[in-house]
Short mmCIF file of C-alpha atoms in Angstrom, two decimals:
data_model
loop_
_atom_site.label_atom_id
_atom_site.label_comp_id
_atom_site.label_asym_id
_atom_site.label_seq_id
_atom_site.Cartn_x
_atom_site.Cartn_y
_atom_site.Cartn_z
CA MET A 1 -54.93 17.03 104.56
CA CYS A 2 -58.78 16.55 105.51
CA ILE A 3 -61.27 19.28 106.10
CA ARG A 4 -60.82 18.83 110.56
CA ASP A 5 -57.15 18.95 109.87
CA ARG A 6 -57.10 22.48 108.47
CA ALA A 7 -59.76 23.37 110.90
CA LEU A 8 -57.84 22.40 113.80
CA ILE A 9 -54.62 24.44 112.24
CA SER A 10 -56.76 26.80 111.26
CA THR A 11 -58.63 27.74 114.82
CA GLY A 12 -54.94 27.53 116.89
CA ARG A 13 -55.19 24.49 118.62
CA THR A 14 -50.89 24.27 118.59
CA ASN A 15 -50.72 20.81 120.17
CA GLN A 16 -53.43 19.42 118.02
CA ALA A 17 -52.47 21.07 115.07
CA GLU A 18 -48.80 20.00 115.61
CA GLN A 19 -49.82 15.96 116.20
CA VAL A 20 -51.72 16.41 112.78
CA LEU A 21 -48.82 17.67 110.85
CA ARG A 22 -46.30 15.49 112.11
CA GLU A 23 -48.64 12.60 110.81
CA PHE A 24 -48.84 14.32 107.45
CA ALA A 25 -45.39 14.52 107.19
CA ARG A 26 -44.70 11.07 107.41
CA ARG A 27 -45.67 10.97 104.03
CA PRO A 28 -43.51 10.99 101.06
CA ALA A 29 -44.88 14.03 99.73
CA VAL A 30 -43.26 17.02 99.83
CA GLU A 31 -46.54 18.98 100.64
CA GLY A 32 -46.86 17.75 104.48
CA LYS A 33 -43.02 18.81 105.42
CA LEU A 34 -43.80 22.12 103.80
CA LEU A 35 -46.85 22.80 105.81
CA LEU A 36 -44.99 21.17 109.07
CA ALA A 37 -42.25 23.64 108.39
CA ASP A 38 -44.58 26.07 108.08
CA PHE A 39 -46.32 25.42 110.91
CA LEU A 40 -42.85 25.63 113.02
CA LEU A 41 -41.68 29.06 111.31
CA SER A 42 -44.99 30.50 112.62
CA GLU A 43 -44.44 29.42 116.14
CA GLY A 44 -40.58 31.28 116.02
CA ARG A 45 -39.58 27.28 116.52
CA ASP A 46 -36.99 28.01 113.83
CA LYS A 47 -33.84 25.89 114.43
CA GLU A 48 -36.53 22.83 113.69
CA ALA A 49 -37.85 24.33 111.06
CA GLU A 50 -34.07 24.70 109.43
CA LYS A 51 -33.37 20.77 110.59
CA LEU A 52 -36.64 19.56 108.83
CA LEU A 53 -35.90 21.79 105.71
CA LEU A 54 -32.96 20.69 105.22
CA GLN A 55 -33.29 16.91 105.86
CA THR A 56 -36.34 17.58 102.85
CA LEU A 57 -33.76 19.09 101.00
CA ARG A 58 -31.54 16.13 100.84
CA ASP A 59 -34.09 13.88 99.16
CA HIS A 60 -35.80 16.53 97.14
CA PRO A 61 -32.55 19.11 96.12
CA ASP A 62 -34.64 20.34 93.16
CA ASP A 63 -37.51 21.61 95.04
CA THR A 64 -37.35 25.30 95.02
CA ARG A 65 -40.34 25.52 97.35
CA VAL A 66 -37.83 24.32 100.16
CA HIS A 67 -34.94 26.64 98.79
CA ALA A 68 -36.98 29.62 99.15
CA ARG A 69 -38.76 28.70 102.55
CA LEU A 70 -34.83 28.35 103.76
CA SER A 71 -33.91 31.41 102.08
CA ARG A 72 -37.00 33.11 104.15
CA LEU A 73 -35.68 31.17 107.41
CA TYR A 74 -31.80 32.89 106.75
CA ALA A 75 -33.16 35.98 105.98
CA ARG A 76 -34.78 36.39 109.34
CA ARG A 77 -31.97 35.50 110.96
CA ALA A 78 -29.92 37.80 109.28
CA ASP A 79 -27.37 34.86 107.88
CA TRP A 80 -27.30 36.71 104.03
CA GLN A 81 -24.82 34.34 102.31
CA ARG A 82 -27.05 31.54 102.85
CA HIS A 83 -30.62 33.67 102.80
CA VAL A 84 -28.99 34.66 98.98
CA GLU A 85 -27.37 31.34 98.16
CA HIS A 86 -30.70 29.14 98.59
CA LEU A 87 -32.47 32.19 96.88
CA ARG A 88 -30.30 31.80 93.86
CA GLN A 89 -30.72 27.88 93.52
CA ALA A 90 -34.48 28.59 93.78
CA LEU A 91 -33.94 30.85 90.48
CA ARG A 92 -31.76 28.98 88.72
CA ILE A 93 -33.74 25.74 89.43
CA GLN A 94 -36.93 27.70 88.07
CA GLY A 95 -34.65 28.50 85.01
CA GLU A 96 -33.82 32.50 85.68
CA ASP A 97 -30.89 33.98 84.27
CA LEU A 98 -28.84 35.20 87.40
CA GLN A 99 -27.16 37.65 85.79
CA THR A 100 -30.82 39.79 85.19
CA SER A 101 -32.84 38.33 87.62
CA LEU A 102 -34.97 40.97 89.28
CA PRO A 103 -36.26 39.16 92.09
CA LEU A 104 -32.56 38.25 92.86
CA ALA A 105 -31.77 41.85 92.69
CA VAL A 106 -35.00 42.47 95.01
CA ALA A 107 -32.82 39.96 97.73
CA LEU A 108 -29.57 42.11 97.20
CA ALA A 109 -30.88 45.29 97.58
CA ALA A 110 -32.07 44.38 100.57
CA VAL A 111 -29.08 43.16 102.47
CA PRO A 112 -27.07 45.40 104.79
CA GLN A 113 -24.00 44.34 103.01
CA GLN A 114 -22.56 46.72 100.34
CA ALA A 115 -21.00 43.91 98.36
CA MET A 116 -24.44 42.79 98.05
CA ARG A 117 -25.93 45.92 97.18
CA GLU A 118 -23.34 46.52 94.46
CA GLN A 119 -24.52 43.07 92.88
CA ALA A 120 -27.78 44.12 93.11
CA ARG A 121 -26.94 47.60 91.10
CA ALA A 122 -24.67 45.60 88.62
CA ILE A 123 -28.11 43.54 87.65
CA VAL A 124 -30.40 46.64 87.86
CA GLN A 125 -28.03 47.82 85.28
CA ARG A 126 -27.64 45.35 82.93
CA ARG A 127 -31.52 44.95 82.90
CA LEU A 128 -31.48 48.75 82.18
CA ALA A 129 -28.77 48.61 79.36
CA GLN A 130 -31.29 45.89 77.80
CA ASP A 131 -34.45 48.16 78.28
CA PRO A 132 -34.38 52.00 79.63
CA ASN A 133 -38.08 51.42 80.15
CA ASP A 134 -38.10 48.54 82.24
CA ALA A 135 -40.21 50.11 85.16
CA GLU A 136 -39.80 47.30 87.84
CA ALA A 137 -35.76 47.71 87.63
CA LEU A 138 -35.95 51.38 88.11
CA VAL A 139 -37.75 50.93 91.47
CA VAL A 140 -35.23 48.28 92.45
CA ALA A 141 -32.62 50.64 91.46
CA ALA A 142 -34.31 53.44 93.46
CA ARG A 143 -34.34 51.50 96.52
CA LEU A 144 -30.49 51.45 95.95
CA ASP A 145 -30.07 54.89 95.86
CA MET A 146 -32.07 54.85 99.46
CA THR A 147 -29.04 52.59 100.65
CA ALA A 148 -25.93 54.28 98.89
CA GLN A 149 -23.57 56.38 101.12
CA PRO A 150 -24.89 58.77 101.40
CA PRO A 151 -28.75 58.35 100.58
CA ASP A 152 -29.77 60.09 97.40
CA PRO A 153 -33.85 60.61 98.52
CA SER A 154 -34.27 63.06 95.12
CA ALA A 155 -33.06 60.39 92.35
CA ALA A 156 -34.93 57.82 94.10
CA LYS A 157 -38.35 59.73 94.04
CA ALA A 158 -37.15 60.98 90.39
CA LYS A 159 -36.70 57.16 89.42
CA LEU A 160 -40.29 56.21 91.29
CA ARG A 161 -42.01 58.64 89.15
CA SER A 162 -40.36 57.62 85.98
CA ALA A 163 -41.20 54.05 86.64
CA LEU A 164 -44.87 55.27 87.13
CA LYS A 165 -44.92 57.35 84.50
CA LEU A 166 -43.98 53.54 82.35
CA ASP A 167 -46.39 51.59 84.31
CA PRO A 168 -48.68 53.33 86.64
CA GLN A 169 -50.04 49.56 88.30
CA LEU A 170 -46.43 49.32 89.35
CA VAL A 171 -47.73 49.04 93.52
CA PRO A 172 -44.39 48.75 94.79
CA ALA A 173 -43.60 52.36 93.15
CA TYR A 174 -45.99 53.80 95.19
CA ARG A 175 -45.39 52.00 97.90
CA LEU A 176 -41.58 53.23 98.12
CA LEU A 177 -42.34 56.45 96.79
CA ALA A 178 -45.05 56.74 99.88
CA GLU A 179 -42.70 55.62 102.02
CA LEU A 180 -39.75 58.45 101.19
CA GLU A 181 -42.51 61.18 101.08
CA LEU A 182 -43.35 60.84 104.43
CA ALA A 183 -39.75 60.37 105.63
CA ASP A 184 -39.13 64.17 104.39
CA GLY A 185 -42.36 64.93 106.21
CA SER A 186 -44.40 65.44 103.51
CA SER A 187 -47.82 63.61 105.26
CA GLN A 188 -50.22 64.81 102.50
CA ALA A 189 -48.21 63.68 99.29
CA ALA A 190 -47.51 60.32 100.83
CA LEU A 191 -50.94 59.88 101.87
CA GLN A 192 -52.24 60.77 98.13
CA THR A 193 -49.81 58.48 97.08
CA ALA A 194 -50.53 55.38 99.40
CA GLN A 195 -54.19 56.07 98.24
CA GLN A 196 -53.69 56.12 94.50
CA GLY A 197 -51.38 52.89 95.16
CA LEU A 198 -54.76 51.47 97.25
CA GLN A 199 -56.79 52.01 94.15
CA ILE A 200 -54.99 49.58 92.60
CA ALA A 201 -54.70 47.50 95.04
CA PRO A 202 -56.41 47.88 98.24
CA ALA A 203 -55.47 45.00 99.88
CA ASP A 204 -51.85 45.74 99.75
CA ALA A 205 -50.52 45.62 104.35
CA GLY A 206 -47.54 47.88 103.02
CA LEU A 207 -49.88 51.16 101.17
CA LEU A 208 -52.48 50.56 104.47
CA MET A 209 -49.40 50.94 106.80
CA VAL A 210 -48.28 54.29 105.07
CA ALA A 211 -51.50 56.06 104.68
CA ALA A 212 -52.28 54.96 108.57
CA ARG A 213 -48.47 56.19 109.74
CA ALA A 214 -49.28 59.87 107.41
CA HIS A 215 -52.75 59.76 109.20
CA ILE A 216 -50.99 59.45 112.46
CA ARG A 217 -48.59 62.06 111.80
CA ALA A 218 -51.26 64.49 111.04
CA ARG A 219 -53.12 63.03 114.52
CA ARG A 220 -55.95 61.67 112.58
CA PHE A 221 -55.85 58.44 115.08
CA GLY A 222 -59.39 57.62 114.18
CA GLU A 223 -58.72 57.43 110.76
CA ALA A 224 -55.74 55.29 111.39
CA ILE A 225 -57.34 52.80 113.09
CA PRO A 226 -59.49 51.11 110.42
CA LEU A 227 -56.55 50.83 107.89
CA LEU A 228 -54.37 49.14 110.67
CA GLU A 229 -57.05 46.83 111.25
CA LYS A 230 -57.17 45.93 108.10
CA ALA A 231 -53.35 45.83 107.47
CA ILE A 232 -52.98 43.26 110.48
CA ARG A 233 -55.71 40.92 108.68
CA LEU A 234 -53.75 40.78 106.03
CA ALA A 235 -50.40 40.85 107.40
CA PRO A 236 -50.87 39.30 110.82
CA GLN A 237 -46.89 38.42 111.29
CA ASP A 238 -46.11 42.03 110.56
CA SER A 239 -44.53 43.38 113.84
CA GLN A 240 -44.60 47.24 112.68
CA VAL A 241 -48.14 46.82 111.68
CA LEU A 242 -49.07 45.14 114.99
CA THR A 243 -47.33 47.76 117.44
CA ALA A 244 -48.80 50.41 115.43
CA LEU A 245 -52.39 49.25 116.02
CA ALA A 246 -51.72 48.95 119.56
CA ASP A 247 -50.00 52.50 119.92
CA VAL A 248 -52.95 54.18 118.32
CA TYR A 249 -55.57 51.78 120.42
CA ARG A 250 -53.58 53.85 123.32
CA ARG A 251 -53.48 57.01 122.13
CA THR A 252 -57.47 57.00 121.64
CA GLY A 253 -57.83 56.09 125.44
CA GLN A 254 -58.19 52.19 124.57
CA PRO A 255 -55.25 50.44 126.08
CA GLU A 256 -57.43 47.20 126.83
CA ARG A 257 -57.79 46.70 123.56
CA ALA A 258 -53.94 46.87 123.20
CA VAL A 259 -53.27 44.56 125.60
CA SER A 260 -56.00 42.27 123.86
CA LEU A 261 -54.25 42.79 120.36
CA ILE A 262 -50.67 42.02 121.41
CA GLU A 263 -51.65 39.14 123.67
CA ARG A 264 -53.61 37.33 121.31
CA ARG A 265 -51.60 37.91 118.24
CA ARG A 266 -48.45 37.55 119.68
CA PRO A 267 -47.46 34.76 121.92
CA ALA A 268 -45.15 35.71 124.68
CA ARG A 269 -42.10 33.43 123.53
CA ARG A 270 -42.48 35.16 120.07
CA ARG A 271 -42.97 39.05 121.13
CA SER A 272 -40.18 41.43 120.15
CA ALA A 273 -39.21 44.19 121.75
CA SER A 274 -41.29 47.01 120.62
CA GLU A 275 -44.49 44.81 121.06
CA TRP A 276 -42.97 44.37 124.43
CA LEU A 277 -43.12 47.76 125.00
CA GLN A 278 -46.46 48.50 123.54
CA LEU A 279 -48.14 45.70 125.75
CA ALA A 280 -45.98 47.49 129.28
CA ARG A 281 -47.26 51.01 128.05
CA ALA A 282 -51.02 49.77 127.88
CA CYS A 283 -50.82 47.93 131.34
CA GLU A 284 -49.12 51.00 132.86
CA GLN A 285 -52.01 53.05 131.80
CA LEU A 286 -54.51 50.66 132.90
CA GLY A 287 -53.27 51.09 136.22
CA GLN A 288 -51.43 47.33 135.99
CA ALA A 289 -48.35 48.31 137.65
CA ASP A 290 -47.06 44.87 138.27
CA LYS A 291 -47.69 43.54 134.82
CA ALA A 292 -46.36 46.68 133.65
CA GLU A 293 -43.11 46.19 135.19
CA SER A 294 -42.62 42.61 134.01
CA CYS A 295 -42.76 43.92 130.41
CA TYR A 296 -40.50 46.72 130.67
CA GLN A 297 -38.10 43.99 131.82
CA GLN A 298 -38.98 41.86 129.14
CA VAL A 299 -38.08 45.12 127.18
CA VAL A 300 -34.84 45.32 127.88
CA GLN A 301 -34.05 41.62 127.88
CA ALA A 302 -35.32 40.92 124.00
CA ASP A 303 -33.66 44.65 123.40
CA GLY A 304 -30.38 43.58 125.40
CA SER A 305 -30.25 46.03 127.53
CA SER A 306 -30.21 48.83 124.89
CA LEU A 307 -29.95 52.60 126.31
CA ARG A 308 -33.59 52.87 124.45
CA SER A 309 -34.92 49.96 126.72
CA LEU A 310 -33.05 51.22 130.03
CA SER A 311 -34.58 54.39 129.21
CA GLU A 312 -38.44 52.77 129.32
CA LEU A 313 -37.51 50.88 132.62
CA MET A 314 -36.19 53.86 134.47
CA ARG A 315 -38.72 55.89 133.77
CA PHE A 316 -41.14 53.76 134.24
CA TYR A 317 -39.48 53.48 138.17
CA ALA A 318 -39.80 57.21 138.55
CA ARG A 319 -43.35 57.42 137.26
CA GLN A 320 -43.94 54.94 139.84
CA GLY A 321 -42.30 56.48 142.57
CA ARG A 322 -40.06 53.55 143.20
CA PHE A 323 -36.31 55.37 143.79
CA ASP A 324 -35.07 52.80 145.67
CA THR A 325 -35.66 50.34 143.21
CA LEU A 326 -34.62 52.99 140.05
CA GLN A 327 -31.59 54.16 142.45
CA LYS A 328 -30.41 49.89 142.60
CA LEU A 329 -30.90 49.19 138.66
CA VAL A 330 -29.22 52.65 137.97
CA THR A 331 -26.35 51.18 140.30
CA GLU A 332 -26.67 47.62 138.86
CA GLN A 333 -26.09 49.01 135.19
CA LEU A 334 -23.36 51.50 135.90
CA SER A 335 -21.06 48.98 137.62
CA ARG A 336 -21.62 46.92 134.40
CA THR A 337 -20.83 49.32 131.84
CA PRO A 338 -18.87 52.15 134.23
CA ASP A 339 -17.03 53.91 131.04
CA ASN A 340 -20.51 54.55 129.01
CA PRO A 341 -21.12 57.88 128.95
CA MET A 342 -24.03 57.49 127.27
CA LEU A 343 -25.59 55.36 130.20
CA ARG A 344 -24.08 57.85 132.57
CA LEU A 345 -25.62 60.48 130.52
CA LEU A 346 -29.15 58.50 130.76
CA ALA A 347 -28.98 57.95 134.28
CA GLY A 348 -28.20 61.51 135.51
CA GLU A 349 -31.00 62.88 133.51
CA VAL A 350 -33.35 60.48 134.81
CA LEU A 351 -32.58 60.70 138.47
CA ALA A 352 -31.87 64.36 138.52
CA THR A 353 -34.95 65.98 136.02
CA THR A 354 -37.63 63.25 137.20
CA GLU A 355 -40.51 64.72 139.34
CA ARG A 356 -41.13 65.11 142.76
CA PRO A 357 -37.82 62.80 143.48
CA PRO A 358 -36.46 62.76 147.52
CA ALA A 359 -33.33 65.03 147.27
CA GLN A 360 -30.94 62.37 147.61
CA VAL A 361 -31.95 61.01 144.43
CA ARG A 362 -31.98 64.53 142.50
CA GLU A 363 -28.23 65.30 144.28
CA ARG A 364 -27.12 61.58 142.83
CA GLY A 365 -28.26 62.40 139.37
CA ARG A 366 -26.36 65.72 139.36
CA ALA A 367 -23.25 64.11 140.69
CA ILE A 368 -23.43 62.13 137.98
CA LEU A 369 -24.09 64.56 135.34
CA ASP A 370 -21.37 67.07 136.87
CA GLU A 371 -18.66 64.07 136.78
CA LEU A 372 -19.59 63.58 133.32
CA ILE A 373 -18.74 67.08 132.45
CA ARG A 374 -15.91 66.79 134.26
CA THR A 375 -14.68 63.84 132.12
#
């Protein structure tokens, strides 16, 4: 691929970039097909990428790069069986012993299925039986402690501290320990741990994110912003980093920056519910009520009409004083799922407790709550 072609892709000229990549992918070499697949994945066109990668795999069954991309694609789709299957194939081709493969254990530990986590635990136990001072295996064991039933954060932190004594350069241990300390409410300890890790790996987006969250927890928003801005440059596809930065921009009176950030970084067709929510709040803060309403509706659509997303839309209508629209939304939702007590509680609370509603709105809210109490 020539310099001009790479420049087209780097500057985001999507149509021209796709034409270049499709032409490159017609050549026999695998590299062009992988670049096109990466482009399609970055555009959220997973089905096209999957079809291309499976076709490529038929011609190149031992190419670990194809298996690795399929593994990541299926993980994104939460198709855990095929995710692990392609990872196993890639590792097997590389000559890994799957009985003690740490990359396999890491992947299995992240799968929300207990059977696969038990496979990860077995791999870690075999590694630690061979070498009790295997610091990387201790980190995976700590992660498994956190997904156990019930979770055991004390055991996890003890393993991570042991791992760091064995290998003070082990960045994943700093990252996970800082996350656990933050979850415990120890913001200062989490910040110190993250900073220690950042001395070793200053370009680790995960550590930057934890450090920023510790500052946010302490309401030091100004100190969080440069950390998040660096993290988003390092991990532009990370939705958590994107939404955290947009949220901090809003909290510091810069909603226009939040809007620009999300619209520039994420095309509408690829926005998650949390990204739509930050955009909605920023637009509302800017007084762009029509655009905010559209974004709140996208939150509901992207989040499958969850109670959280419906609450955001209902409370938006209440804040705007659009009580007729609010009542219509409540009626529609209650008619769809009349036996959902949590939805009835939400609707009743919004109608009964919103500021300055018409009397009939408040009365309807109280009636819904009274009926809920009786039943």
